[in-house]
Amino acid sequence: GTTDGKFELWDSKSSDSDTKPLVSLPAHKGKITSIVQFPHDHYAITTSSDGTLLLWNIERQEIQSTFSGHEGEVLCACISSDSRMVFSGGADKSIRLWNVLGQEKFQFPLAHSDAVSGVKFSSLSESKIVLSASWDKTVKFWDLSRYEEQTTTKPNIYSNGEINCLALSQDSSRFAVGGKNQILKLFSFQSGVTNCEVEQQTEFSVASSINCVIFSAEYYWVACGHESGFNVYDLHSNTLFAQVQIQEISYPSKI
């Protein structure tokens, strides 16, 4: 996604440093803030500072649905495991639930006291749970069987800066947050995600503000992107596995 609102597709197998995007599609009227791919098919969601989400058919390279309703920037989105529900969070402090046609089905209007910067869906429990993170320095859990907040955790997560990003492991046993205080923190659920009782596992100091975080689907790793590069950590040994420093950005319109 680009700062001028284009949705670009790239060849991930190319090693050519001069590689150009395979296709660059006009998408939003503002910068693209996040991209989320559907679990099992060729669709993706883009979110934008223009206040909308778009559902893309990647194979056809066309927009399938437009999601309108947020007041201000949409900062994050996630997709349910059955690909039937889309969740979004934004600068208006709300979390919204949509169907894939772009119809809003439910919202938590003041989910946080500041912008919602991350949302993640977990269905590995009897109660489907959505996790949300915010610039208000908290992580919250939302029970979709009752459409209410289950509990709030604020275990000294970010006392000196907002949470910019949230990641949930594939087995829903751990989550990670990163933000302006340059610390990546990992937490585990003591009795499963349904119980929502958490304890801190570990933390890593990073060179600059953390903008994104992701768990590896194949290895026991977690990676984070920050303003000067990205780091990969081995969670078996709680050590830095790999580090890349970005010296020059070839395409300054990328985010």
Coordinates of N, CA, C and O in Angstrom, one line a residue, residues 5-174:
G5 N -2.4 6.2 -1.9 CA -3.6 5.4 -2.0 C -3.7 4.3 -3.0 O -4.7 3.7 -3.3
K6 N -2.5 3.9 -3.5 CA -2.5 2.8 -4.5 C -2.3 1.4 -3.8 O -1.6 1.3 -2.9
F7 N -2.9 0.4 -4.4 CA -2.8 -1.0 -4.0 C -1.9 -1.7 -5.0 O -2.3 -1.8 -6.1
E8 N -0.7 -2.1 -4.6 CA 0.3 -2.6 -5.5 C 0.5 -4.1 -5.2 O 0.6 -4.5 -4.0
L9 N 0.7 -4.9 -6.3 CA 1.0 -6.3 -6.2 C 2.4 -6.5 -6.7 O 2.8 -6.0 -7.7
W10 N 3.2 -7.3 -5.9 CA 4.6 -7.5 -6.2 C 5.0 -9.0 -6.4 O 4.3 -9.8 -5.8
D11 N 6.0 -9.2 -7.1 CA 6.5 -10.6 -7.2 C 7.5 -10.9 -6.0 O 8.6 -10.3 -6.0
S12 N 7.0 -11.6 -5.0 CA 7.8 -11.9 -3.8 C 9.1 -12.8 -4.1 O 10.0 -12.8 -3.3
K13 N 9.1 -13.5 -5.2 CA 10.2 -14.3 -5.5 C 11.4 -13.7 -6.3 O 12.4 -14.2 -6.4
S14 N 11.1 -12.4 -6.7 CA 12.2 -11.7 -7.4 C 13.2 -11.2 -6.5 O 13.0 -10.7 -5.4
S15 N 14.5 -11.3 -6.9 CA 15.6 -10.8 -6.1 C 16.2 -9.6 -6.7 O 17.2 -9.1 -6.2
D16 N 15.6 -9.1 -7.7 CA 16.1 -7.9 -8.4 C 15.8 -6.6 -7.6 O 14.6 -6.3 -7.3
S17 N 16.8 -5.9 -7.3 CA 16.7 -4.7 -6.4 C 15.9 -3.6 -7.2 O 15.4 -2.7 -6.5
D18 N 15.8 -3.7 -8.5 CA 15.1 -2.7 -9.3 C 13.7 -3.1 -9.6 O 13.1 -2.6 -10.6
T19 N 13.2 -4.1 -9.0 CA 11.9 -4.7 -9.2 C 10.8 -3.6 -9.1 O 10.8 -2.9 -8.2
K20 N 9.9 -3.6 -10.1 CA 8.8 -2.7 -10.0 C 7.5 -3.5 -9.7 O 7.5 -4.8 -9.9
P21 N 6.5 -2.9 -9.2 CA 5.3 -3.7 -8.9 C 4.7 -4.3 -10.2 O 4.8 -3.7 -11.3
L22 N 4.1 -5.5 -10.0 CA 3.4 -6.2 -11.2 C 2.3 -5.3 -11.6 O 2.0 -5.3 -12.8
V23 N 1.6 -4.7 -10.7 CA 0.4 -3.9 -11.0 C 0.2 -2.9 -9.9 O 0.5 -3.2 -8.7
S24 N -0.2 -1.7 -10.2 CA -0.5 -0.6 -9.3 C -1.9 -0.1 -9.5 O -2.2 0.4 -10.6
L25 N -2.8 -0.4 -8.6 CA -4.2 -0.1 -8.8 C -4.6 1.1 -7.9 O -4.4 1.2 -6.7
P26 N -5.3 2.1 -8.6 CA -5.9 3.2 -7.8 C -6.9 2.6 -6.8 O -7.7 1.8 -7.2
A27 N -6.8 3.0 -5.6 CA -7.6 2.4 -4.5 C -8.4 3.5 -3.7 O -9.6 3.7 -3.8
H28 N -7.6 4.2 -2.8 CA -8.2 5.1 -1.9 C -7.8 6.5 -2.2 O -6.9 6.8 -2.9
K29 N -8.6 7.4 -1.5 CA -8.3 8.9 -1.7 C -7.3 9.3 -0.7 O -6.9 10.5 -0.7
G30 N -6.9 8.5 0.3 CA -5.9 8.8 1.2 C -4.9 7.6 1.3 O -5.0 6.7 0.5
K31 N -3.9 7.7 2.2 CA -2.9 6.7 2.3 C -3.5 5.4 2.8 O -4.5 5.4 3.5
I32 N -2.9 4.3 2.3 CA -3.3 3.0 2.8 C -2.6 2.7 4.1 O -1.3 2.8 4.2
T33 N -3.3 2.4 5.1 CA -2.8 2.2 6.5 C -2.5 0.7 6.8 O -1.7 0.5 7.7
S34 N -3.2 -0.2 6.2 CA -2.9 -1.6 6.4 C -3.5 -2.5 5.3 O -4.4 -2.0 4.6
I35 N -3.0 -3.7 5.1 CA -3.5 -4.6 4.2 C -3.6 -6.0 4.9 O -2.7 -6.4 5.6
V36 N -4.7 -6.7 4.7 CA -5.0 -8.0 5.4 C -5.5 -8.9 4.3 O -6.4 -8.6 3.6
Q37 N -4.8 -10.1 4.2 CA -5.3 -11.1 3.2 C -6.2 -12.1 3.9 O -6.0 -12.4 5.0
F38 N -7.2 -12.5 3.1 CA -8.1 -13.6 3.6 C -7.3 -14.9 3.9 O -6.4 -15.2 3.1
P39 N -7.8 -15.7 4.8 CA -7.0 -16.9 5.2 C -6.8 -17.9 4.1 O -5.7 -18.5 3.9
H40 N -7.9 -18.2 3.2 CA -7.8 -19.3 2.3 C -8.1 -19.0 0.9 O -8.4 -19.9 0.1
D41 N -8.2 -17.7 0.5 CA -8.6 -17.4 -0.9 C -7.9 -16.1 -1.3 O -7.2 -15.5 -0.6
H42 N -8.2 -15.8 -2.5 CA -7.5 -14.7 -3.2 C -8.2 -13.3 -3.0 O -8.5 -12.6 -4.0
Y43 N -8.4 -13.0 -1.8 CA -9.1 -11.7 -1.5 C -8.2 -11.0 -0.4 O -7.5 -11.6 0.4
A44 N -8.4 -9.7 -0.4 CA -7.6 -8.9 0.6 C -8.5 -7.7 1.0 O -9.3 -7.2 0.2
I45 N -8.2 -7.1 2.2 CA -8.8 -5.9 2.6 C -7.7 -4.8 2.8 O -6.6 -5.1 3.3
T46 N -8.0 -3.6 2.3 CA -7.2 -2.5 2.5 C -7.9 -1.5 3.4 O -9.1 -1.3 3.3
T47 N -7.2 -0.8 4.3 CA -7.8 0.3 5.1 C -7.0 1.5 4.8 O -5.9 1.5 4.4
S48 N -7.7 2.7 5.1 CA -7.1 3.9 4.6 C -7.5 5.1 5.5 O -8.4 5.1 6.3
S49 N -6.6 6.1 5.4 CA -6.9 7.4 6.1 C -8.1 8.1 5.5 O -8.6 9.1 6.1
D50 N -8.7 7.6 4.4 CA -9.9 8.3 3.8 C -11.1 7.8 4.5 O -12.3 8.2 4.2
G51 N -11.0 6.9 5.5 CA -12.1 6.5 6.3 C -12.9 5.3 5.8 O -13.9 4.9 6.3
T52 N -12.3 4.6 4.8 CA -13.0 3.4 4.2 C -12.1 2.2 4.3 O -10.9 2.3 4.5
L53 N -12.7 1.0 4.1 CA -12.0 -0.2 3.8 C -12.5 -0.7 2.4 O -13.6 -0.4 2.0
L54 N -11.6 -1.4 1.7 CA -12.0 -2.0 0.4 C -11.7 -3.4 0.4 O -10.7 -3.9 0.9
L55 N -12.6 -4.2 -0.1 CA -12.4 -5.7 -0.3 C -12.0 -5.9 -1.8 O -12.7 -5.5 -2.7
W56 N -10.8 -6.5 -2.0 CA -10.3 -6.7 -3.3 C -10.3 -8.2 -3.7 O -10.1 -9.1 -2.9
N57 N -10.7 -8.4 -5.0 CA -10.4 -9.7 -5.6 C -9.1 -9.6 -6.3 O -8.9 -8.9 -7.3
I58 N -8.1 -10.3 -5.7 CA -6.7 -10.1 -6.2 C -6.5 -10.7 -7.6 O -5.8 -10.1 -8.4
E59 N -7.1 -11.8 -7.8 CA -7.0 -12.4 -9.2 C -7.5 -11.5 -10.3 O -6.9 -11.4 -11.3
R60 N -8.7 -11.0 -10.0 CA -9.3 -10.1 -11.0 C -8.8 -8.6 -10.9 O -9.1 -7.8 -11.8
Q61 N -8.1 -8.3 -9.8 CA -7.6 -7.0 -9.6 C -8.7 -5.9 -9.6 O -8.6 -4.9 -10.3
E62 N -9.7 -6.2 -8.9 CA -10.8 -5.3 -8.8 C -11.4 -5.2 -7.4 O -11.3 -6.2 -6.6
I63 N -12.1 -4.1 -7.2 CA -12.8 -3.9 -5.9 C -14.1 -4.6 -5.9 O -14.9 -4.5 -6.8
Q64 N -14.3 -5.4 -4.8 CA -15.6 -6.2 -4.7 C -16.6 -5.4 -3.8 O -17.8 -5.4 -4.0
S65 N -16.1 -4.8 -2.7 CA -17.0 -4.1 -1.8 C -16.3 -2.9 -1.2 O -15.0 -2.9 -1.0
T66 N -17.0 -1.9 -0.8 CA -16.5 -0.7 -0.1 C -17.2 -0.6 1.3 O -18.4 -0.8 1.4
F67 N -16.4 -0.4 2.3 CA -16.9 -0.3 3.7 C -16.8 1.1 4.2 O -15.7 1.6 4.3
S68 N -18.0 1.7 4.4 CA -18.0 3.1 4.8 C -18.7 3.2 6.1 O -19.8 2.6 6.3
G69 N -18.2 4.1 7.1 CA -18.9 4.2 8.3 C -18.0 4.9 9.4 O -18.5 5.6 10.3
H70 N -16.7 4.6 9.3 CA -15.8 5.2 10.3 C -15.7 6.7 10.1 O -15.8 7.2 9.0
E71 N -15.5 7.4 11.2 CA -15.4 8.8 11.2 C -13.9 9.1 11.4 O -13.4 9.1 12.5
G72 N -13.2 9.3 10.3 CA -11.7 9.5 10.4 C -11.0 8.3 9.8 O -11.6 7.4 9.2
E73 N -9.7 8.3 10.1 CA -8.8 7.2 9.5 C -9.2 5.8 10.0 O -9.6 5.6 11.2
V74 N -9.2 4.8 9.1 CA -9.3 3.4 9.5 C -7.8 2.9 9.6 O -7.1 3.0 8.7
L75 N -7.4 2.4 10.8 CA -6.0 2.1 11.0 C -5.7 0.6 10.9 O -4.6 0.2 10.7
C76 N -6.7 -0.3 11.1 CA -6.5 -1.7 11.2 C -7.7 -2.5 10.8 O -8.8 -2.0 10.9
A77 N -7.5 -3.8 10.5 CA -8.6 -4.7 10.2 C -8.1 -6.1 10.4 O -6.9 -6.4 10.5
C78 N -9.1 -7.0 10.6 CA -8.8 -8.4 10.6 C -10.0 -9.2 10.1 O -11.1 -8.6 9.9
I79 N -9.8 -10.4 9.8 CA -10.9 -11.3 9.2 C -11.1 -12.5 10.0 O -10.1 -13.1 10.5
S80 N -12.3 -12.9 10.1 CA -12.7 -14.1 10.9 C -12.1 -15.3 10.2 O -11.9 -15.3 9.0
S81 N -12.0 -16.4 10.9 CA -11.4 -17.6 10.3 C -12.2 -18.3 9.2 O -11.7 -19.0 8.4
D82 N -13.5 -18.0 9.3 CA -14.4 -18.5 8.2 C -14.6 -17.5 7.1 O -15.4 -17.8 6.1
S83 N -13.9 -16.4 7.1 CA -13.9 -15.4 6.0 C -15.2 -14.8 5.8 O -15.5 -14.2 4.8
R84 N -16.1 -14.8 6.8 CA -17.4 -14.2 6.7 C -17.5 -12.9 7.4 O -18.5 -12.1 7.1
M85 N -16.6 -12.6 8.3 CA -16.7 -11.3 9.1 C -15.4 -10.5 8.9 O -14.3 -11.1 8.9
V86 N -15.6 -9.2 8.9 CA -14.4 -8.3 8.9 C -14.6 -7.4 10.1 O -15.7 -6.8 10.3
F87 N -13.5 -7.2 10.8 CA -13.4 -6.2 11.9 C -12.5 -5.1 11.6 O -11.4 -5.3 11.0
S88 N -12.8 -3.9 12.0 CA -12.0 -2.8 11.8 C -11.9 -1.8 13.0 O -12.8 -1.8 13.8
G89 N -10.8 -1.1 13.1 CA -10.6 -0.1 14.2 C -10.1 1.1 13.6 O -9.4 1.1 12.6
G90 N -10.3 2.3 14.2 CA -9.9 3.5 13.7 C -9.7 4.6 14.6 O -9.8 4.5 15.9
A91 N -9.4 5.8 14.1 CA -9.2 7.0 14.9 C -10.4 7.5 15.6 O -10.3 8.3 16.6
D92 N -11.6 7.0 15.2 CA -12.8 7.4 15.9 C -13.0 6.6 17.2 O -14.1 6.7 17.8
K93 N -12.1 5.7 17.6 CA -12.1 5.0 18.8 C -13.0 3.8 18.8 O -13.2 3.1 19.8
S94 N -13.6 3.5 17.6 CA -14.6 2.4 17.5 C -14.0 1.2 16.9 O -13.0 1.2 16.2
I95 N -14.7 0.0 17.2 CA -14.4 -1.2 16.5 C -15.7 -1.6 15.8 O -16.8 -1.5 16.4
R96 N -15.6 -2.0 14.6 CA -16.8 -2.2 13.8 C -16.8 -3.6 13.2 O -15.7 -4.1 12.8
L97 N -17.9 -4.3 13.1 CA -18.1 -5.6 12.5 C -18.9 -5.5 11.2 O -20.0 -4.9 11.2
W98 N -18.4 -6.1 10.2 CA -19.0 -6.0 8.8 C -19.1 -7.4 8.2 O -18.4 -8.3 8.6
N99 N -20.1 -7.5 7.3 CA -20.1 -8.7 6.4 C -19.2 -8.4 5.2 O -18.8 -7.2 5.0
V100 N -19.0 -9.3 4.4 CA -18.1 -9.1 3.2 C -18.7 -8.3 2.1 O -18.1 -7.9 1.1
L101 N -20.0 -8.0 2.3 CA -20.7 -7.1 1.3 C -20.5 -5.6 1.7 O -20.9 -4.7 0.9
G102 N -19.8 -5.4 2.8 CA -19.5 -4.0 3.2 C -20.6 -3.4 4.1 O -20.6 -2.2 4.3
Q103 N -21.5 -4.3 4.6 CA -22.6 -3.8 5.4 C -22.2 -3.9 6.9 O -21.7 -5.0 7.4
E104 N -22.3 -2.8 7.6 CA -22.0 -2.8 9.0 C -23.0 -3.5 9.8 O -24.2 -3.2 9.7
K105 N -22.6 -4.5 10.6 CA -23.6 -5.3 11.4 C -23.6 -5.0 12.9 O -24.6 -5.2 13.6
F106 N -22.5 -4.4 13.4 CA -22.4 -4.1 14.8 C -21.2 -3.2 15.0 O -20.2 -3.2 14.2
Q107 N -21.2 -2.4 16.1 CA -20.1 -1.6 16.5 C -20.0 -1.5 18.0 O -21.0 -1.4 18.7
F108 N -18.7 -1.4 18.5 CA -18.4 -0.9 19.8 C -18.0 0.5 19.6 O -16.9 0.8 19.3
P109 N -18.9 1.5 19.9 CA -18.7 2.9 19.5 C -17.6 3.6 20.1 O -16.8 4.4 19.5
L110 N -17.4 3.4 21.4 CA -16.2 3.9 22.1 C -15.5 2.8 22.8 O -15.4 2.7 24.0
A111 N -14.9 2.0 22.0 CA -14.2 0.8 22.4 C -13.0 1.2 23.3 O -12.6 0.5 24.3
H112 N -12.3 2.3 22.9 CA -11.1 2.8 23.6 C -11.3 4.3 23.8 O -12.1 4.9 23.2
S113 N -10.4 4.8 24.6 CA -10.4 6.3 24.8 C -9.5 7.0 23.8 O -9.4 8.2 23.9
D114 N -8.9 6.3 22.9 CA -8.0 6.9 21.9 C -8.1 6.0 20.7 O -8.9 4.9 20.7
A115 N -7.4 6.3 19.6 CA -7.5 5.5 18.3 C -7.2 4.0 18.5 O -6.4 3.7 19.3
V116 N -8.0 3.2 17.8 CA -7.8 1.8 17.8 C -6.7 1.4 16.8 O -7.0 1.6 15.6
S117 N -5.6 0.9 17.2 CA -4.5 0.7 16.3 C -4.3 -0.8 15.9 O -3.5 -1.1 15.0
G118 N -5.0 -1.7 16.5 CA -4.9 -3.1 16.1 C -6.1 -3.9 16.5 O -6.7 -3.7 17.6
V119 N -6.5 -4.8 15.7 CA -7.6 -5.8 16.0 C -7.2 -7.2 15.5 O -6.6 -7.3 14.4
K120 N -7.5 -8.2 16.3 CA -7.2 -9.6 15.9 C -8.4 -10.5 16.4 O -8.9 -10.3 17.5
F121 N -8.7 -11.5 15.5 CA -9.8 -12.4 15.8 C -9.3 -13.7 16.2 O -8.4 -14.3 15.6
S122 N -9.9 -14.3 17.2 CA -9.6 -15.7 17.7 C -10.9 -16.5 17.8 O -11.8 -16.1 18.5
S123 N -10.9 -17.6 17.1 CA -12.1 -18.5 17.2 C -11.7 -19.8 17.9 O -12.5 -20.8 17.9
L124 N -10.5 -19.9 18.5 CA -10.1 -21.1 19.2 C -10.6 -21.2 20.6 O -9.9 -21.5 21.5
S125 N -11.9 -21.0 20.7 CA -12.6 -21.1 22.0 C -14.1 -21.2 21.8 O -14.5 -21.0 20.7
E126 N -14.8 -21.6 22.8 CA -16.3 -21.6 22.6 C -16.8 -20.2 22.4 O -17.8 -20.0 21.6
S127 N -16.2 -19.2 23.0 CA -16.6 -17.8 22.7 C -15.6 -17.2 21.7 O -14.4 -17.2 22.0
K128 N -16.1 -16.7 20.7 CA -15.2 -16.0 19.7 C -14.8 -14.7 20.3 O -15.6 -13.9 20.8
I129 N -13.5 -14.4 20.3 CA -12.9 -13.3 21.0 C -12.2 -12.4 19.9 O -11.5 -12.9 19.0
V130 N -12.4 -11.1 20.1 CA -11.6 -10.1 19.3 C -10.7 -9.4 20.3 O -11.2 -8.9 21.4
L131 N -9.4 -9.3 20.0 CA -8.5 -8.5 20.8 C -8.3 -7.1 20.1 O -8.3 -7.0 18.8
S132 N -8.2 -6.1 20.9 CA -8.0 -4.7 20.3 C -6.9 -4.0 21.1 O -6.8 -4.2 22.3
A133 N -6.1 -3.3 20.4 CA -5.0 -2.4 21.0 C -5.3 -1.0 20.6 O -5.8 -0.7 19.6
S134 N -4.7 -0.1 21.4 CA -5.1 1.3 21.2 C -3.9 2.2 21.6 O -3.0 1.9 22.4
W135 N -4.0 3.4 21.1 CA -3.1 4.5 21.5 C -3.3 4.9 22.9 O -2.5 5.6 23.5
D136 N -4.4 4.4 23.5 CA -4.6 4.7 25.0 C -3.8 3.8 25.9 O -4.0 3.8 27.1
K137 N -2.9 2.9 25.3 CA -2.0 2.1 26.0 C -2.6 0.8 26.6 O -2.0 0.2 27.4
T138 N -3.8 0.4 26.1 CA -4.5 -0.8 26.6 C -4.7 -1.8 25.5 O -4.7 -1.5 24.4
V139 N -4.9 -3.0 26.0 CA -5.4 -4.1 25.1 C -6.7 -4.6 25.8 O -6.7 -4.8 27.0
K140 N -7.7 -4.8 24.9 CA -9.0 -5.2 25.4 C -9.4 -6.5 24.7 O -9.0 -6.8 23.6
F141 N -10.4 -7.2 25.3 CA -10.9 -8.4 24.8 C -12.4 -8.3 24.7 O -13.1 -7.9 25.6
W142 N -13.0 -8.7 23.5 CA -14.4 -8.5 23.3 C -15.0 -9.9 23.0 O -14.5 -10.6 22.1
D143 N -16.0 -10.2 23.7 CA -16.7 -11.5 23.6 C -17.8 -11.3 22.5 O -18.8 -10.6 22.8
L144 N -17.7 -12.0 21.4 CA -18.7 -11.8 20.3 C -19.9 -12.7 20.5 O -20.9 -12.5 19.8
S145 N -19.9 -13.6 21.5 CA -21.2 -14.3 21.8 C -22.1 -13.4 22.5 O -23.4 -13.6 22.5
R146 N -21.6 -12.4 23.3 CA -22.5 -11.5 24.0 C -22.3 -10.1 23.6 O -23.0 -9.2 24.1
Y147 N -21.4 -9.8 22.6 CA -21.1 -8.5 22.1 C -20.8 -7.5 23.3 O -21.5 -6.4 23.4
E148 N -19.9 -7.9 24.1 CA -19.5 -7.0 25.2 C -18.0 -7.2 25.5 O -17.4 -8.2 25.2
E149 N -17.5 -6.2 26.2 CA -16.1 -6.3 26.7 C -16.0 -7.3 27.8 O -16.8 -7.4 28.7
Q150 N -15.0 -8.3 27.6 CA -14.9 -9.3 28.6 C -14.0 -8.8 29.8 O -14.3 -9.1 30.9
T151 N -12.9 -8.2 29.4 CA -12.0 -7.7 30.5 C -11.0 -6.7 29.8 O -10.9 -6.7 28.6
T152 N -10.3 -6.0 30.6 CA -9.3 -5.1 30.1 C -8.0 -5.4 30.7 O -7.9 -5.6 32.0
T153 N -6.9 -5.5 30.0 CA -5.6 -5.8 30.6 C -4.7 -4.6 30.3 O -4.7 -4.0 29.2
K154 N -4.1 -4.1 31.4 CA -3.1 -3.0 31.2 C -1.9 -3.3 32.1 O -1.6 -2.6 33.1
P155 N -1.2 -4.4 31.8 CA -0.1 -4.8 32.6 C 1.2 -4.0 32.4 O 2.2 -4.6 31.9
N156 N 1.1 -2.7 32.7 CA 2.2 -1.8 32.4 C 2.7 -2.0 31.0 O 3.9 -2.0 30.7
I157 N 1.8 -2.0 30.0 CA 2.2 -2.3 28.7 C 3.0 -1.2 28.1 O 4.1 -1.3 27.6
Y158 N 2.4 0.0 28.0 CA 3.1 1.1 27.4 C 2.9 2.4 28.2 O 2.1 3.2 27.8
S159 N 3.7 2.6 29.2 CA 3.5 3.7 30.0 C 4.1 5.0 29.4 O 3.7 6.1 29.8
N160 N 4.9 4.9 28.4 CA 5.5 6.1 27.8 C 5.2 6.3 26.3 O 5.8 7.1 25.7
G161 N 4.2 5.6 25.8 CA 3.9 5.8 24.4 C 2.8 4.9 24.0 O 2.5 3.9 24.6
E162 N 2.1 5.3 22.9 CA 1.0 4.5 22.4 C 1.4 3.2 21.8 O 2.5 2.9 21.4
I163 N 0.4 2.2 21.8 CA 0.6 0.9 21.1 C 0.2 1.2 19.7 O -0.9 1.6 19.3
N164 N 1.2 0.9 18.8 CA 1.0 1.0 17.4 C 0.5 -0.2 16.7 O -0.1 -0.1 15.6
C165 N 0.8 -1.4 17.2 CA 0.5 -2.6 16.5 C 0.2 -3.8 17.5 O 0.7 -3.8 18.6
L166 N -0.5 -4.8 17.0 CA -0.9 -6.0 17.7 C -0.8 -7.2 16.9 O -1.2 -7.2 15.7
A167 N -0.3 -8.3 17.4 CA -0.2 -9.6 16.7 C -0.7 -10.7 17.6 O -0.5 -10.6 18.8
L168 N -1.4 -11.7 17.0 CA -1.8 -12.8 17.8 C -1.3 -14.1 17.1 O -1.3 -14.2 15.9
S169 N -0.7 -15.0 17.9 CA -0.1 -16.2 17.3 C -1.2 -17.1 16.8 O -2.4 -17.0 17.1
Q170 N -0.9 -18.0 15.8 CA -1.9 -18.8 15.2 C -2.7 -19.7 16.1 O -3.9 -19.9 15.9
D171 N -2.0 -20.1 17.2 CA -2.8 -21.0 18.1 C -3.5 -20.2 19.2 O -4.0 -20.7 20.2
S172 N -3.4 -18.8 19.1 CA -4.1 -17.9 20.0 C -3.6 -18.0 21.4 O -4.3 -17.7 22.4
S173 N -2.4 -18.5 21.6 CA -1.8 -18.7 23.0 C -1.0 -17.5 23.4 O -0.8 -17.3 24.6
R174 N -0.6 -16.6 22.5 CA 0.2 -15.5 22.8 C -0.2 -14.3 21.9 O -0.7 -14.5 20.8

